[in-house]
PDB file of C-alpha atoms in Angstrom:
ATOM      1  CA  MET A   1      -0.528   0.036   0.322  1.00  0.00           C
ATOM      2  CA  SER A   2       1.072   3.569  -0.675  1.00  0.00           C
ATOM      3  CA  TRP A   3       1.107   6.755   2.099  1.00  0.00           C
ATOM      4  CA  PRO A   4       1.229   9.738   0.249  1.00  0.00           C
ATOM      5  CA  VAL A   5       2.430  12.236   2.352  1.00  0.00           C
ATOM      6  CA  ARG A   6       2.149  16.179   2.504  1.00  0.00           C
ATOM      7  CA  THR A   7      -0.975  18.367   0.399  1.00  0.00           C
ATOM      8  CA  ARG A   8      -0.174  20.235  -2.112  1.00  0.00           C
ATOM      9  CA  GLN A   9      -0.233  22.680  -0.398  1.00  0.00           C
ATOM     10  CA  GLY A  10       2.370  21.502   2.255  1.00  0.00           C
ATOM     11  CA  ALA A  11      -0.363  20.183   5.297  1.00  0.00           C
ATOM     12  CA  PRO A  12       0.745  16.395   6.692  1.00  0.00           C
ATOM     13  CA  SER A  13      -0.621  13.825   4.911  1.00  0.00           C
ATOM     14  CA  ILE A  14      -3.504  12.676   7.635  1.00  0.00           C
ATOM     15  CA  TRP A  15      -3.908   8.960   8.326  1.00  0.00           C
ATOM     16  CA  ALA A  16      -7.121   7.533  10.801  1.00  0.00           C
ATOM     17  CA  PHE A  17      -6.702   3.901  12.285  1.00  0.00           C
ATOM     18  CA  GLY A  18      -9.717   2.367  13.563  1.00  0.00           C
ATOM     19  CA  GLY A  19     -12.138  -0.988  14.406  1.00  0.00           C
ATOM     20  CA  GLY A  20     -14.416  -1.687  15.683  1.00  0.00           C
ATOM     21  CA  LYS A  21     -12.641  -4.884  18.140  1.00  0.00           C
ATOM     22  CA  GLY A  22      -9.414  -4.589  20.436  1.00  0.00           C
ATOM     23  CA  GLY A  23      -6.617  -7.310  20.477  1.00  0.00           C
ATOM     24  CA  VAL A  24      -6.708  -7.388  16.387  1.00  0.00           C
ATOM     25  CA  GLY A  25      -3.405  -4.841  16.377  1.00  0.00           C
ATOM     26  CA  LYS A  26      -4.726  -1.862  15.591  1.00  0.00           C
ATOM     27  CA  SER A  27      -2.406  -0.259  18.015  1.00  0.00           C
ATOM     28  CA  LEU A  28       0.324  -2.236  17.346  1.00  0.00           C
ATOM     29  CA  VAL A  29      -0.177  -2.048  13.320  1.00  0.00           C
ATOM     30  CA  CYS A  30      -0.100   2.104  13.707  1.00  0.00           C
ATOM     31  CA  ALA A  31       2.659   2.064  15.700  1.00  0.00           C
ATOM     32  CA  GLY A  32       4.453  -0.174  13.402  1.00  0.00           C
ATOM     33  CA  ALA A  33       4.206   1.994  10.139  1.00  0.00           C
ATOM     34  CA  ALA A  34       4.694   4.922  11.509  1.00  0.00           C
ATOM     35  CA  VAL A  35       8.122   3.410  12.602  1.00  0.00           C
ATOM     36  CA  GLU A  36       8.529   2.263   8.925  1.00  0.00           C
ATOM     37  CA  LEU A  37       7.774   5.216   8.099  1.00  0.00           C
ATOM     38  CA  ALA A  38      10.054   7.375   9.610  1.00  0.00           C
ATOM     39  CA  ARG A  39      12.677   4.454   8.796  1.00  0.00           C
ATOM     40  CA  ARG A  40      12.047   5.356   5.001  1.00  0.00           C
ATOM     41  CA  GLY A  41      13.545   9.328   5.886  1.00  0.00           C
ATOM     42  CA  GLN A  42       9.732  11.432   6.215  1.00  0.00           C
ATOM     43  CA  LYS A  43       8.709  13.159   9.286  1.00  0.00           C
ATOM     44  CA  VAL A  44       6.223  11.561  11.171  1.00  0.00           C
ATOM     45  CA  VAL A  45       3.783  12.445  14.069  1.00  0.00           C
ATOM     46  CA  VAL A  46       2.072   9.127  15.692  1.00  0.00           C
ATOM     47  CA  VAL A  47      -1.544  10.901  17.918  1.00  0.00           C
ATOM     48  CA  ASP A  48      -2.625   8.370  20.640  1.00  0.00           C
ATOM     49  CA  ALA A  49      -6.337   8.935  20.163  1.00  0.00           C
ATOM     50  CA  ASP A  50      -7.793   6.437  22.019  1.00  0.00           C
ATOM     51  CA  LEU A  51      -8.656   8.720  24.741  1.00  0.00           C
ATOM     52  CA  GLY A  52      -9.264   7.172  27.986  1.00  0.00           C
ATOM     53  CA  ALA A  53      -7.105   4.116  27.157  1.00  0.00           C
ATOM     54  CA  ALA A  54      -4.515   5.240  25.650  1.00  0.00           C
ATOM     55  CA  ASN A  55      -0.991   3.040  24.957  1.00  0.00           C
ATOM     56  CA  LEU A  56       0.718   3.770  21.933  1.00  0.00           C
ATOM     57  CA  HIS A  57       3.198   5.537  24.285  1.00  0.00           C
ATOM     58  CA  THR A  58       4.075   2.012  25.831  1.00  0.00           C
ATOM     59  CA  LEU A  59       4.620   0.451  22.150  1.00  0.00           C
ATOM     60  CA  LEU A  60       6.913   2.720  21.626  1.00  0.00           C
ATOM     61  CA  GLY A  61       9.625   2.395  24.827  1.00  0.00           C
ATOM     62  CA  LEU A  62       8.116   5.693  26.749  1.00  0.00           C
ATOM     63  CA  LEU A  63       6.779   4.579  29.836  1.00  0.00           C
ATOM     64  CA  HIS A  64       5.827   8.245  31.478  1.00  0.00           C
ATOM     65  CA  PRO A  65       5.000  10.556  28.259  1.00  0.00           C
ATOM     66  CA  THR A  66       6.212  14.029  29.252  1.00  0.00           C
ATOM     67  CA  PHE A  67       2.614  15.333  27.548  1.00  0.00           C
ATOM     68  CA  THR A  68      -0.582  13.959  26.934  1.00  0.00           C
ATOM     69  CA  LEU A  69      -3.658  15.476  24.849  1.00  0.00           C
ATOM     70  CA  ALA A  70      -5.398  16.346  27.996  1.00  0.00           C
ATOM     71  CA  ASP A  71      -2.147  19.222  28.536  1.00  0.00           C
ATOM     72  CA  PHE A  72      -3.434  20.164  24.628  1.00  0.00           C
ATOM     73  CA  PHE A  73      -7.217  20.624  26.234  1.00  0.00           C
ATOM     74  CA  ALA A  74      -6.214  22.108  29.472  1.00  0.00           C
ATOM     75  CA  GLN A  75      -4.148  25.586  27.315  1.00  0.00           C
ATOM     76  CA  ARG A  76      -6.228  27.572  25.298  1.00  0.00           C
ATOM     77  CA  GLY A  77      -4.472  28.559  22.355  1.00  0.00           C
ATOM     78  CA  ALA A  78      -0.809  26.649  22.127  1.00  0.00           C
ATOM     79  CA  GLU A  79       0.227  24.683  19.130  1.00  0.00           C
ATOM     80  CA  LEU A  80      -0.028  20.922  18.895  1.00  0.00           C
ATOM     81  CA  ALA A  81       3.223  20.583  18.268  1.00  0.00           C
ATOM     82  CA  ASP A  82       4.410  21.713  22.129  1.00  0.00           C
ATOM     83  CA  PHE A  83       3.336  18.847  23.006  1.00  0.00           C
ATOM     84  CA  CYS A  84       4.558  15.819  20.684  1.00  0.00           C
ATOM     85  CA  ILE A  85       7.267  14.023  22.225  1.00  0.00           C
ATOM     86  CA  GLU A  86      10.161  12.228  21.047  1.00  0.00           C
ATOM     87  CA  THR A  87      10.629   8.727  20.208  1.00  0.00           C
ATOM     88  CA  GLY A  88      14.189   8.207  20.106  1.00  0.00           C
ATOM     89  CA  ILE A  89      13.482   6.953  16.285  1.00  0.00           C
ATOM     90  CA  PRO A  90      14.360   9.374  14.434  1.00  0.00           C
ATOM     91  CA  GLY A  91      12.109  11.141  12.442  1.00  0.00           C
ATOM     92  CA  LEU A  92       8.894  10.312  14.718  1.00  0.00           C
ATOM     93  CA  ARG A  93       6.981  12.225  17.287  1.00  0.00           C
ATOM     94  CA  LEU A  94       4.115  11.268  19.194  1.00  0.00           C
ATOM     95  CA  VAL A  95       1.462  13.252  20.968  1.00  0.00           C
ATOM     96  CA  SER A  96       0.683  10.788  23.501  1.00  0.00           C
ATOM     97  CA  GLY A  97      -3.099  10.339  24.842  1.00  0.00           C
ATOM     98  CA  ALA A  98      -4.377  10.944  28.044  1.00  0.00           C
ATOM     99  CA  ALA A  99      -5.114   8.124  29.627  1.00  0.00           C
ATOM    100  CA  ALA A 100      -7.439   7.598  32.859  1.00  0.00           C
ATOM    101  CA  ILE A 101      -8.627  11.462  32.186  1.00  0.00           C
ATOM    102  CA  LEU A 102     -12.221  11.250  32.088  1.00  0.00           C
ATOM    103  CA  ARG A 103     -12.767  15.273  31.021  1.00  0.00           C
ATOM    104  CA  ALA A 104      -9.891  14.514  27.983  1.00  0.00           C
ATOM    105  CA  ALA A 105     -12.112  11.010  27.647  1.00  0.00           C
ATOM    106  CA  HIS A 106     -14.541  13.079  26.089  1.00  0.00           C
ATOM    107  CA  PRO A 107     -13.988  16.428  24.332  1.00  0.00           C
ATOM    108  CA  ARG A 108     -16.456  18.747  23.382  1.00  0.00           C
ATOM    109  CA  PRO A 109     -17.387  19.695  19.439  1.00  0.00           C
ATOM    110  CA  ALA A 110     -15.262  22.497  20.255  1.00  0.00           C
ATOM    111  CA  GLU A 111     -11.601  20.535  21.464  1.00  0.00           C
ATOM    112  CA  LYS A 112     -12.217  17.732  18.481  1.00  0.00           C
ATOM    113  CA  ARG A 113     -12.147  20.518  16.049  1.00  0.00           C
ATOM    114  CA  ARG A 114      -9.020  23.005  16.772  1.00  0.00           C
ATOM    115  CA  LEU A 115      -7.132  18.891  17.634  1.00  0.00           C
ATOM    116  CA  VAL A 116      -7.893  18.206  14.022  1.00  0.00           C
ATOM    117  CA  ASP A 117      -6.980  21.631  12.888  1.00  0.00           C
ATOM    118  CA  ALA A 118      -3.544  21.606  14.777  1.00  0.00           C
ATOM    119  CA  LEU A 119      -2.808  17.820  13.258  1.00  0.00           C
ATOM    120  CA  ALA A 120      -3.207  20.515  10.028  1.00  0.00           C
ATOM    121  CA  ARG A 121      -0.673  22.326  11.150  1.00  0.00           C
ATOM    122  CA  LEU A 122       1.907  20.136  12.539  1.00  0.00           C
ATOM    123  CA  ASP A 123       5.387  20.140  10.545  1.00  0.00           C
ATOM    124  CA  ALA A 124       5.082  16.711   9.190  1.00  0.00           C
ATOM    125  CA  ASP A 125       4.686  14.523   6.486  1.00  0.00           C
ATOM    126  CA  ALA A 126       2.655  12.517   8.152  1.00  0.00           C
ATOM    127  CA  VAL A 127       0.296  12.472  10.828  1.00  0.00           C
ATOM    128  CA  LEU A 128      -0.630   8.742  11.752  1.00  0.00           C
ATOM    129  CA  ILE A 129      -3.961   8.930  14.621  1.00  0.00           C
ATOM    130  CA  ASP A 130      -4.325   5.650  16.542  1.00  0.00           C
ATOM    131  CA  LEU A 131      -7.947   5.534  17.822  1.00  0.00           C
ATOM    132  CA  GLY A 132     -10.257   3.899  20.180  1.00  0.00           C
ATOM    133  CA  ALA A 133     -11.171   0.898  19.437  1.00  0.00           C
ATOM    134  CA  GLY A 134     -16.177   0.979  19.128  1.00  0.00           C
ATOM    135  CA  THR A 135     -18.396   3.105  17.791  1.00  0.00           C
ATOM    136  CA  HIS A 136     -17.778   5.578  20.170  1.00  0.00           C
ATOM    137  CA  TYR A 137     -19.052   9.564  18.112  1.00  0.00           C
ATOM    138  CA  ASN A 138     -15.561  10.775  19.084  1.00  0.00           C
ATOM    139  CA  THR A 139     -12.939   7.773  17.749  1.00  0.00           C
ATOM    140  CA  LEU A 140     -16.344   7.914  14.449  1.00  0.00           C
ATOM    141  CA  ASP A 141     -15.334  11.730  14.199  1.00  0.00           C
ATOM    142  CA  PHE A 142     -12.549  11.847  13.814  1.00  0.00           C
ATOM    143  CA  PHE A 143     -12.863   8.716  11.367  1.00  0.00           C
ATOM    144  CA  ASN A 144     -14.371  10.379   9.103  1.00  0.00           C
ATOM    145  CA  VAL A 145     -12.612  14.022   9.693  1.00  0.00           C
ATOM    146  CA  VAL A 146      -9.340  13.006   8.253  1.00  0.00           C
ATOM    147  CA  GLY A 147      -8.565  12.669   4.590  1.00  0.00           C
ATOM    148  CA  HIS A 148      -7.294   8.617   4.375  1.00  0.00           C
ATOM    149  CA  ARG A 149      -9.369   5.944   6.458  1.00  0.00           C
ATOM    150  CA  LEU A 150      -7.742   2.623   7.499  1.00  0.00           C
ATOM    151  CA  VAL A 151      -9.615   0.000   9.493  1.00  0.00           C
ATOM    152  CA  VAL A 152      -8.117  -3.032  11.042  1.00  0.00           C
ATOM    153  CA  THR A 153      -9.752  -6.095  12.139  1.00  0.00           C
ATOM    154  CA  SER A 154      -8.237 -10.012  12.037  1.00  0.00           C
ATOM    155  CA  PRO A 155      -9.790 -13.385  10.672  1.00  0.00           C
ATOM    156  CA  GLU A 156     -12.121 -13.965  13.271  1.00  0.00           C
ATOM    157  CA  PRO A 157     -15.654 -13.746  13.069  1.00  0.00           C
ATOM    158  CA  THR A 158     -16.390 -11.812  15.497  1.00  0.00           C
ATOM    159  CA  SER A 159     -13.465  -9.169  14.225  1.00  0.00           C
ATOM    160  CA  ILE A 160     -15.422  -9.290  10.539  1.00  0.00           C
ATOM    161  CA  GLN A 161     -18.558  -8.484  11.896  1.00  0.00           C
ATOM    162  CA  ASN A 162     -17.775  -5.702  14.200  1.00  0.00           C
ATOM    163  CA  ALA A 163     -15.430  -4.328  11.262  1.00  0.00           C
ATOM    164  CA  TYR A 164     -18.576  -4.004   8.988  1.00  0.00           C
ATOM    165  CA  ALA A 165     -20.692  -2.772  11.969  1.00  0.00           C
ATOM    166  CA  PHE A 166     -17.103   0.382  12.587  1.00  0.00           C
ATOM    167  CA  LEU A 167     -17.733   0.233   8.727  1.00  0.00           C
ATOM    168  CA  LYS A 168     -21.829   0.981   9.095  1.00  0.00           C
ATOM    169  CA  ALA A 169     -21.794   3.245  12.310  1.00  0.00           C
ATOM    170  CA  ALA A 170     -19.485   5.808  10.485  1.00  0.00           C
ATOM    171  CA  VAL A 171     -21.249   6.079   7.399  1.00  0.00           C
ATOM    172  CA  PHE A 172     -24.353   6.566   8.859  1.00  0.00           C
ATOM    173  CA  ARG A 173     -21.964   9.439  11.867  1.00  0.00           C
ATOM    174  CA  ARG A 174     -21.041  11.078   8.230  1.00  0.00           C
ATOM    175  CA  LEU A 175     -24.134  11.308   7.072  1.00  0.00           C
ATOM    176  CA  GLU A 176     -26.006  12.417   9.883  1.00  0.00           C
ATOM    177  CA  LEU A 177     -23.452  15.527  10.493  1.00  0.00           C
ATOM    178  CA  GLY A 178     -23.158  16.236   7.028  1.00  0.00           C
ATOM    179  CA  LEU A 179     -26.801  16.056   6.245  1.00  0.00           C
ATOM    180  CA  ALA A 180     -27.908  17.638   9.761  1.00  0.00           C
ATOM    181  CA  GLY A 181     -29.892  20.773   8.273  1.00  0.00           C
ATOM    182  CA  HIS A 182     -32.227  18.648   7.407  1.00  0.00           C
ATOM    183  CA  ASP A 183     -34.302  16.812   9.721  1.00  0.00           C
ATOM    184  CA  TRP A 184     -36.452  14.488   7.721  1.00  0.00           C
ATOM    185  CA  VAL A 185     -33.363  13.227   7.247  1.00  0.00           C
ATOM    186  CA  GLN A 186     -32.526  12.330  10.962  1.00  0.00           C
ATOM    187  CA  GLY A 187     -35.559  10.622  10.962  1.00  0.00           C
ATOM    188  CA  LEU A 188     -34.947   8.696   8.028  1.00  0.00           C
ATOM    189  CA  LEU A 189     -30.939   7.688   9.084  1.00  0.00           C
ATOM    190  CA  ALA A 190     -33.321   6.543  12.638  1.00  0.00           C
ATOM    191  CA  ARG A 191     -35.146   3.638  11.114  1.00  0.00           C
ATOM    192  CA  ALA A 192     -32.434   2.983   9.016  1.00  0.00           C
ATOM    193  CA  VAL A 193     -30.210   1.722  12.390  1.00  0.00           C
ATOM    194  CA  GLN A 194     -33.320  -0.618  13.310  1.00  0.00           C
ATOM    195  CA  PRO A 195     -32.861  -3.588  13.739  1.00  0.00           C
ATOM    196  CA  ARG A 196     -36.313  -5.059  12.292  1.00  0.00           C
ATOM    197  CA  GLY A 197     -39.741  -3.391  11.701  1.00  0.00           C
ATOM    198  CA  ALA A 198     -41.273  -2.658   8.307  1.00  0.00           C
ATOM    199  CA  GLU A 199     -39.686   0.916   7.613  1.00  0.00           C
ATOM    200  CA  ARG A 200     -35.864  -0.842   8.440  1.00  0.00           C
ATOM    201  CA  ILE A 201     -33.926  -0.301   5.827  1.00  0.00           C
ATOM    202  CA  ASP A 202     -31.556  -2.959   4.400  1.00  0.00           C
ATOM    203  CA  SER A 203     -28.792  -1.236   2.024  1.00  0.00           C
ATOM    204  CA  ILE A 204     -26.768   2.308   1.782  1.00  0.00           C
ATOM    205  CA  ASP A 205     -28.473   1.749  -1.581  1.00  0.00           C
ATOM    206  CA  GLU A 206     -32.031   1.596  -0.588  1.00  0.00           C
ATOM    207  CA  LEU A 207     -31.106   4.508   1.933  1.00  0.00           C
ATOM    208  CA  VAL A 208     -30.066   6.640  -0.723  1.00  0.00           C
ATOM    209  CA  GLU A 209     -33.388   5.932  -3.154  1.00  0.00           C
ATOM    210  CA  ARG A 210     -35.362   6.836   0.114  1.00  0.00           C
ATOM    211  CA  LEU A 211     -33.161   9.981  -0.589  1.00  0.00           C
ATOM    212  CA  ALA A 212     -34.120  10.054  -4.110  1.00  0.00           C
ATOM    213  CA  ALA A 213     -37.475   9.765  -3.849  1.00  0.00           C
ATOM    214  CA  ARG A 214     -38.163  12.671  -1.444  1.00  0.00           C
ATOM    215  CA  ASP A 215     -35.310  15.498  -2.582  1.00  0.00           C
ATOM    216  CA  ALA A 216     -32.814  14.125  -5.236  1.00  0.00           C
ATOM    217  CA  GLU A 217     -30.138  16.988  -5.008  1.00  0.00           C
ATOM    218  CA  VAL A 218     -30.320  15.435  -1.198  1.00  0.00           C
ATOM    219  CA  ALA A 219     -29.185  12.271  -2.085  1.00  0.00           C
ATOM    220  CA  ASP A 220     -26.453  13.338  -4.706  1.00  0.00           C
ATOM    221  CA  GLN A 221     -25.246  14.862  -1.488  1.00  0.00           C
ATOM    222  CA  ALA A 222     -25.916  11.895   0.706  1.00  0.00           C
ATOM    223  CA  GLN A 223     -24.079   9.832  -2.639  1.00  0.00           C
ATOM    224  CA  THR A 224     -21.022  12.120  -2.909  1.00  0.00           C
ATOM    225  CA  LEU A 225     -20.346  12.062   1.155  1.00  0.00           C
ATOM    226  CA  ILE A 226     -20.389   7.977   1.094  1.00  0.00           C
ATOM    227  CA  ASP A 227     -18.374   7.602  -2.121  1.00  0.00           C
ATOM    228  CA  GLU A 228     -15.419  10.316  -0.553  1.00  0.00           C
ATOM    229  CA  MET A 229     -14.956   7.958   2.435  1.00  0.00           C
ATOM    230  CA  ARG A 230     -12.728   4.792   0.441  1.00  0.00           C
ATOM    231  CA  PRO A 231     -11.322   3.047   3.462  1.00  0.00           C
ATOM    232  CA  ARG A 232      -8.380   1.282   3.261  1.00  0.00           C
ATOM    233  CA  LEU A 233      -8.889  -2.374   5.357  1.00  0.00           C
ATOM    234  CA  ILE A 234      -6.127  -4.102   7.480  1.00  0.00           C
ATOM    235  CA  ILE A 235      -6.144  -7.601   7.896  1.00  0.00           C
ATOM    236  CA  ASN A 236      -3.904  -8.026  10.589  1.00  0.00           C
ATOM    237  CA  GLN A 237      -3.244 -11.764  11.275  1.00  0.00           C
ATOM    238  CA  ALA A 238      -3.670 -13.477   8.309  1.00  0.00           C
ATOM    239  CA  GLY A 239      -2.164 -15.031   5.583  1.00  0.00           C
ATOM    240  CA  PRO A 240      -3.317 -14.023   1.648  1.00  0.00           C
ATOM    241  CA  ARG A 241      -5.478 -16.652   1.706  1.00  0.00           C
ATOM    242  CA  GLU A 242      -6.960 -16.239   4.580  1.00  0.00           C
ATOM    243  CA  GLN A 243      -7.441 -11.965   3.588  1.00  0.00           C
ATOM    244  CA  LYS A 244      -9.237 -13.276   0.092  1.00  0.00           C
ATOM    245  CA  ARG A 245     -11.669 -14.770   2.158  1.00  0.00           C
ATOM    246  CA  VAL A 246     -12.004 -12.017   4.856  1.00  0.00           C
ATOM    247  CA  LEU A 247     -11.792  -9.403   2.034  1.00  0.00           C
ATOM    248  CA  GLY A 248     -15.508 -12.003   0.630  1.00  0.00           C
ATOM    249  CA  ALA A 249     -17.047 -12.194   3.734  1.00  0.00           C
ATOM    250  CA  LEU A 250     -16.601  -7.920   3.925  1.00  0.00           C
ATOM    251  CA  ALA A 251     -18.307  -7.428   0.730  1.00  0.00           C
ATOM    252  CA  VAL A 252     -21.199  -9.695   0.750  1.00  0.00           C
ATOM    253  CA  VAL A 253     -22.367  -8.542   3.863  1.00  0.00           C
ATOM    254  CA  CYS A 254     -21.347  -4.749   2.878  1.00  0.00           C
ATOM    255  CA  ARG A 255     -23.789  -4.854  -0.447  1.00  0.00           C
ATOM    256  CA  ARG A 256     -26.807  -6.085   1.643  1.00  0.00           C
TER     257      ARG A 256
END
């Protein structure tokens, strides 16, 4: 997989690593990718955005980080670069997560926006973000707002199921925010995630069709939001044959 770095405007290329289940090696994959990019001569910042359960510093051999995201949130006007920690690996810096700090685990929308804006101002070729597992709104919002999205899973059936659930939740959260000005759309999205019932919507295609039946322009906006996601999949702990099997299984459920 190629890793584009730095946009034409000079901002870093930002990658988010998400997933629906813990224990699939997401943090290890993110840390490994950061180390490899730095080894290739790139300037890399890796950000532990597993808010409230940070562990990326441990994987990089830093037992007691000098700064964390909690410090960044606490100091208005500060730049994120002020809280980057040298890892000892040439070219690689870390923004450590705020482990076990309840306030930092639930940032307000303005704080999330401030963090996203600060990421784009970092002096780096690439910024890699290790998100928490699951479908918490904080996780989904960070996953949706960056330029490049990676979902990490493993070959186990439960992991595949959770990867699908994560992708579905990310799509619906993206539509919820992107089409927030249309109250009727919010009602339709709420019905779309119902597990049963006469008004249940069984696929993304059916959802877009329902939107088009009411407002073609809104349906076009929704389709654009969906098309722009283009998530990539990393199947950890699997050989080529298992990877092909997992891809096939996910393709089947995603079409439903």
